Amino acid sequence: MSIQYEVEQLSDSYGVADSFPKDFGYGEEEADIEDSPAPSDSKPRILLMGLRRSGKSSIQKVVFHKMSPNETLFLESTNKIYKDDISSSSFVNFQIWDFPGQVDFFDPTFDYEMIFRGTGALIFVIDAQDDYVEALSRLHLTVSRAYRVNPEINFEVFIHKVDGLSDDHKIETQRDIHQRANDDLVDASLEKLHLSFYLTSIYDHSIFEAFSKVVQKLIPQLPTLENLLNIFISNSGIEKAFLFDVVSKIYIATDSSPVDMQSYELCCDMIDVVIDVSCIYGLKEDGSGSAYDKESMAIIKLNNTTVLYLKEVTKFLALVCILREESFERKGLIDYNFHCFRKAIHEVFEVGVSTPRSAGPQAMGSPCSKAVALNGTPRNTI
Ligand SMILES: Nc1nc2c(ncn2[C@@H]2O[C@H](COP(=O)(O)OP(=O)(O)OP(=O)(O)O)[C@@H](O)[C@H]2O)c(=O)[nH]1
């Protein structure tokens, strides 16, 4: 497909350019299991667990550190809990804890109660290319322990490395894992424990999509954001709109029309193009400035009468829309509506600026008091 694009005014101010596009300079720390901080001191967290070599570190590196999938072949085995605090450069305000495959719940130095108490989501990664019997028993042990400590945790199962499987095999594997995992829960009288399943691979966009869904469940403002997006698109003749976390390409919200993978991939690719072009041509001559800032916007006209429109919303968020060429003729209206939309989004997150972000496992992003009030945003706001 031939792509015509215009990228406008990508200049400085947010100061993330130095690290775009490879590494966004996330703070990171390694810690022994024993010296994990108390939950009150720590950020809400997402745990990555699973057997050795199931792909946990690869997921973290590909999604949050822009590592290319092929480079993960050279990743060494994780020996300690690896804590990755991504909140300094991403809207997604949490710590990801990557566990070594062999975590032993019976090890007295492993304070799993403390770890699970401050957890928002537990992602259990199963290697779909391997025999998964052991992984299933580990999954059961892990989620049942975690549930007893903190029933509020969202339990997410990534059936991972599905790139090596045929479509039929994928469906069959998912059905089988789903069935066996839930049977184990029923046998243990844990019917209330809900597991969500995703087919993932680092070699396509499925891992970003799955992570988007995991993160969305932890954003208290989600209904407000969806509502605002619905109002925005219906008044602007837009077909689909995603609110993206630019650094990770996780979409933190979209309008309520169904998401098709192609649209999502198209929007992800647009972010890559914009950031890459901006890194090359948008910085100052001495290399200072940023690849993404207040002025960031781009229009890409495809040869099938579709237009992609990207605009900066906040320091970390961008709105990416898909619309028909005819609708884009009313660009003035779209821009006006966008202006109102952007203002509303800033109001939703305004409270977060003055309030500490480590409010608790469910307080991803920012606190939600204002968000709740805005859930019923009147139509004429946008
Ligand atoms: N085919 C395929 N291979 C993958 C995928 N994700 C990870 N891998 C490979 O799986 C191997 C293990 O990945 P790691 O990320 O080190 O696994 P881990 O779970 O962190 O392993 P430990 O640190 O030992 O617990 C690497 O060679 C990766 O390249 C995937 O989606 N598809």
PDB file of N, CA and C and ligand atoms in Angstrom, residues 50-59 69 72-73 75-78 98-101 129 160-163 200-203, ligand 1:
ATOM      1  N   GLY A  50       5.330 -17.085  35.426  1.00  0.00           N
ATOM      2  CA  GLY A  50       5.245 -18.212  34.493  1.00  0.00           C
ATOM      3  C   GLY A  50       6.505 -19.047  34.582  1.00  0.00           C
ATOM      4  N   LEU A  51       6.517 -20.161  33.895  1.00  0.00           N
ATOM      5  CA  LEU A  51       7.691 -21.037  33.947  1.00  0.00           C
ATOM      6  C   LEU A  51       8.885 -20.365  33.279  1.00  0.00           C
ATOM      7  N   ARG A  52      10.035 -20.931  33.535  1.00  0.00           N
ATOM      8  CA  ARG A  52      11.267 -20.470  32.883  1.00  0.00           C
ATOM      9  C   ARG A  52      11.117 -20.500  31.373  1.00  0.00           C
ATOM     10  N   ARG A  53      11.685 -19.549  30.699  1.00  0.00           N
ATOM     11  CA  ARG A  53      11.732 -19.456  29.239  1.00  0.00           C
ATOM     12  C   ARG A  53      10.360 -19.330  28.586  1.00  0.00           C
ATOM     13  N   SER A  54       9.345 -18.987  29.389  1.00  0.00           N
ATOM     14  CA  SER A  54       8.014 -18.861  28.773  1.00  0.00           C
ATOM     15  C   SER A  54       7.891 -17.566  27.967  1.00  0.00           C
ATOM     16  N   GLY A  55       8.766 -16.594  28.265  1.00  0.00           N
ATOM     17  CA  GLY A  55       8.766 -15.369  27.456  1.00  0.00           C
ATOM     18  C   GLY A  55       8.462 -14.097  28.232  1.00  0.00           C
ATOM     19  N   LYS A  56       8.550 -14.148  29.560  1.00  0.00           N
ATOM     20  CA  LYS A  56       8.176 -12.989  30.390  1.00  0.00           C
ATOM     21  C   LYS A  56       9.053 -11.764  30.123  1.00  0.00           C
ATOM     22  N   SER A  57      10.375 -11.968  30.195  1.00  0.00           N
ATOM     23  CA  SER A  57      11.269 -10.815  29.997  1.00  0.00           C
ATOM     24  C   SER A  57      11.137 -10.275  28.584  1.00  0.00           C
ATOM     25  N   SER A  58      10.934 -11.166  27.626  1.00  0.00           N
ATOM     26  CA  SER A  58      10.790 -10.715  26.238  1.00  0.00           C
ATOM     27  C   SER A  58       9.586  -9.791  26.112  1.00  0.00           C
ATOM     28  N   ILE A  59       8.490 -10.172  26.742  1.00  0.00           N
ATOM     29  CA  ILE A  59       7.275  -9.350  26.667  1.00  0.00           C
ATOM     30  C   ILE A  59       7.559  -7.958  27.214  1.00  0.00           C
ATOM     31  N   PRO A  69      11.854  -8.061  18.496  1.00  0.00           N
ATOM     32  CA  PRO A  69      11.597  -9.450  18.913  1.00  0.00           C
ATOM     33  C   PRO A  69      12.796 -10.361  18.717  1.00  0.00           C
ATOM     34  N   THR A  72      15.374 -10.706  21.505  1.00  0.00           N
ATOM     35  CA  THR A  72      15.029 -11.408  22.750  1.00  0.00           C
ATOM     36  C   THR A  72      15.660 -12.799  22.791  1.00  0.00           C
ATOM     37  N   LEU A  73      16.087 -13.272  21.624  1.00  0.00           N
ATOM     38  CA  LEU A  73      16.741 -14.589  21.578  1.00  0.00           C
ATOM     39  C   LEU A  73      17.984 -14.605  22.475  1.00  0.00           C
ATOM     40  N   LEU A  75      18.336 -12.875  25.332  1.00  0.00           N
ATOM     41  CA  LEU A  75      18.088 -12.482  26.724  1.00  0.00           C
ATOM     42  C   LEU A  75      18.535 -13.590  27.665  1.00  0.00           C
ATOM     43  N   GLU A  76      19.166 -13.159  28.749  1.00  0.00           N
ATOM     44  CA  GLU A  76      19.572 -14.175  29.722  1.00  0.00           C
ATOM     45  C   GLU A  76      18.439 -14.453  30.679  1.00  0.00           C
ATOM     46  N   SER A  77      18.503 -15.590  31.307  1.00  0.00           N
ATOM     47  CA  SER A  77      17.469 -15.968  32.264  1.00  0.00           C
ATOM     48  C   SER A  77      17.450 -14.999  33.442  1.00  0.00           C
ATOM     49  N   THR A  78      16.251 -14.677  33.923  1.00  0.00           N
ATOM     50  CA  THR A  78      16.120 -13.751  35.046  1.00  0.00           C
ATOM     51  C   THR A  78      16.343 -14.524  36.350  1.00  0.00           C
ATOM     52  N   ASP A  98       9.027  -8.569  36.922  1.00  0.00           N
ATOM     53  CA  ASP A  98       9.298  -9.778  36.135  1.00  0.00           C
ATOM     54  C   ASP A  98       9.914 -10.804  37.087  1.00  0.00           C
ATOM     55  N   PHE A  99       9.239 -11.929  37.242  1.00  0.00           N
ATOM     56  CA  PHE A  99       9.705 -12.945  38.192  1.00  0.00           C
ATOM     57  C   PHE A  99      10.585 -13.974  37.501  1.00  0.00           C
ATOM     58  N   PRO A 100      11.585 -14.457  38.231  1.00  0.00           N
ATOM     59  CA  PRO A 100      12.335 -15.573  37.671  1.00  0.00           C
ATOM     60  C   PRO A 100      11.419 -16.787  37.617  1.00  0.00           C
ATOM     61  N   GLY A 101      11.624 -17.647  36.617  1.00  0.00           N
ATOM     62  CA  GLY A 101      10.724 -18.787  36.435  1.00  0.00           C
ATOM     63  C   GLY A 101      10.547 -19.660  37.660  1.00  0.00           C
ATOM     64  N   GLN A 129       4.092 -23.263  22.727  1.00  0.00           N
ATOM     65  CA  GLN A 129       4.848 -24.164  21.839  1.00  0.00           C
ATOM     66  C   GLN A 129       5.433 -25.332  22.620  1.00  0.00           C
ATOM     67  N   HIS A 160       1.200 -17.819  25.137  1.00  0.00           N
ATOM     68  CA  HIS A 160       2.228 -17.051  24.440  1.00  0.00           C
ATOM     69  C   HIS A 160       2.976 -17.877  23.394  1.00  0.00           C
ATOM     70  N   LYS A 161       3.663 -17.188  22.507  1.00  0.00           N
ATOM     71  CA  LYS A 161       4.448 -17.772  21.398  1.00  0.00           C
ATOM     72  C   LYS A 161       3.538 -18.462  20.386  1.00  0.00           C
ATOM     73  N   VAL A 162       2.341 -17.910  20.184  1.00  0.00           N
ATOM     74  CA  VAL A 162       1.417 -18.576  19.256  1.00  0.00           C
ATOM     75  C   VAL A 162       1.806 -18.358  17.781  1.00  0.00           C
ATOM     76  N   ASP A 163       2.869 -17.578  17.568  1.00  0.00           N
ATOM     77  CA  ASP A 163       3.321 -17.383  16.174  1.00  0.00           C
ATOM     78  C   ASP A 163       3.704 -18.706  15.518  1.00  0.00           C
ATOM     79  N   THR A 200      -1.031 -14.622  22.480  1.00  0.00           N
ATOM     80  CA  THR A 200      -0.051 -13.547  22.268  1.00  0.00           C
ATOM     81  C   THR A 200       1.226 -14.032  21.584  1.00  0.00           C
ATOM     82  N   SER A 201       1.885 -13.066  20.979  1.00  0.00           N
ATOM     83  CA  SER A 201       3.210 -13.309  20.407  1.00  0.00           C
ATOM     84  C   SER A 201       3.930 -11.969  20.348  1.00  0.00           C
ATOM     85  N   ILE A 202       5.237 -12.005  20.572  1.00  0.00           N
ATOM     86  CA  ILE A 202       5.991 -10.746  20.448  1.00  0.00           C
ATOM     87  C   ILE A 202       6.276 -10.422  18.987  1.00  0.00           C
ATOM     88  N   TYR A 203       5.975 -11.365  18.089  1.00  0.00           N
ATOM     89  CA  TYR A 203       6.276 -11.144  16.671  1.00  0.00           C
ATOM     90  C   TYR A 203       5.145 -10.441  15.914  1.00  0.00           C
TER      91      TYR A 203
HETATM   92  N1  LIG B   1       8.527 -17.809  18.919  1.00  0.00           N
HETATM   93  C1  LIG B   1       8.478 -16.996  19.968  1.00  0.00           C
HETATM   94  N2  LIG B   1       9.507 -16.980  20.855  1.00  0.00           N
HETATM   95  C2  LIG B   1       9.414 -16.133  21.905  1.00  0.00           C
HETATM   96  C3  LIG B   1       8.286 -15.284  22.113  1.00  0.00           C
HETATM   97  N3  LIG B   1       8.487 -14.586  23.255  1.00  0.00           N
HETATM   98  C4  LIG B   1       9.681 -14.965  23.750  1.00  0.00           C
HETATM   99  N4  LIG B   1      10.242 -15.893  22.942  1.00  0.00           N
HETATM  100  C5  LIG B   1      11.555 -16.562  23.116  1.00  0.00           C
HETATM  101  O1  LIG B   1      11.512 -17.337  24.298  1.00  0.00           O
HETATM  102  C6  LIG B   1      12.814 -17.403  24.888  1.00  0.00           C
HETATM  103  C7  LIG B   1      12.723 -17.132  26.383  1.00  0.00           C
HETATM  104  O2  LIG B   1      12.332 -15.812  26.584  1.00  0.00           O
HETATM  105  P1  LIG B   1      12.566 -15.033  27.964  1.00  0.00           P
HETATM  106  O3  LIG B   1      11.861 -13.742  27.810  1.00  0.00           O
HETATM  107  O4  LIG B   1      13.979 -15.009  28.352  1.00  0.00           O
HETATM  108  O5  LIG B   1      11.767 -15.965  28.981  1.00  0.00           O
HETATM  109  P2  LIG B   1      11.534 -15.746  30.548  1.00  0.00           P
HETATM  110  O6  LIG B   1      10.172 -16.264  30.849  1.00  0.00           O
HETATM  111  O7  LIG B   1      11.805 -14.334  30.947  1.00  0.00           O
HETATM  112  O8  LIG B   1      12.624 -16.727  31.144  1.00  0.00           O
HETATM  113  P3  LIG B   1      13.276 -16.733  32.641  1.00  0.00           P
HETATM  114  O9  LIG B   1      13.957 -15.430  32.817  1.00  0.00           O
HETATM  115  O10 LIG B   1      14.206 -17.886  32.584  1.00  0.00           O
HETATM  116  O11 LIG B   1      12.149 -16.954  33.603  1.00  0.00           O
HETATM  117  C8  LIG B   1      13.679 -16.389  24.130  1.00  0.00           C
HETATM  118  O12 LIG B   1      14.513 -17.090  23.258  1.00  0.00           O
HETATM  119  C9  LIG B   1      12.677 -15.561  23.333  1.00  0.00           C
HETATM  120  O13 LIG B   1      13.210 -15.111  22.087  1.00  0.00           O
HETATM  121  C10 LIG B   1       7.220 -15.331  21.142  1.00  0.00           C
HETATM  122  O14 LIG B   1       6.206 -14.630  21.207  1.00  0.00           O
HETATM  123  N5  LIG B   1       7.373 -16.200  20.105  1.00  0.00           N
END
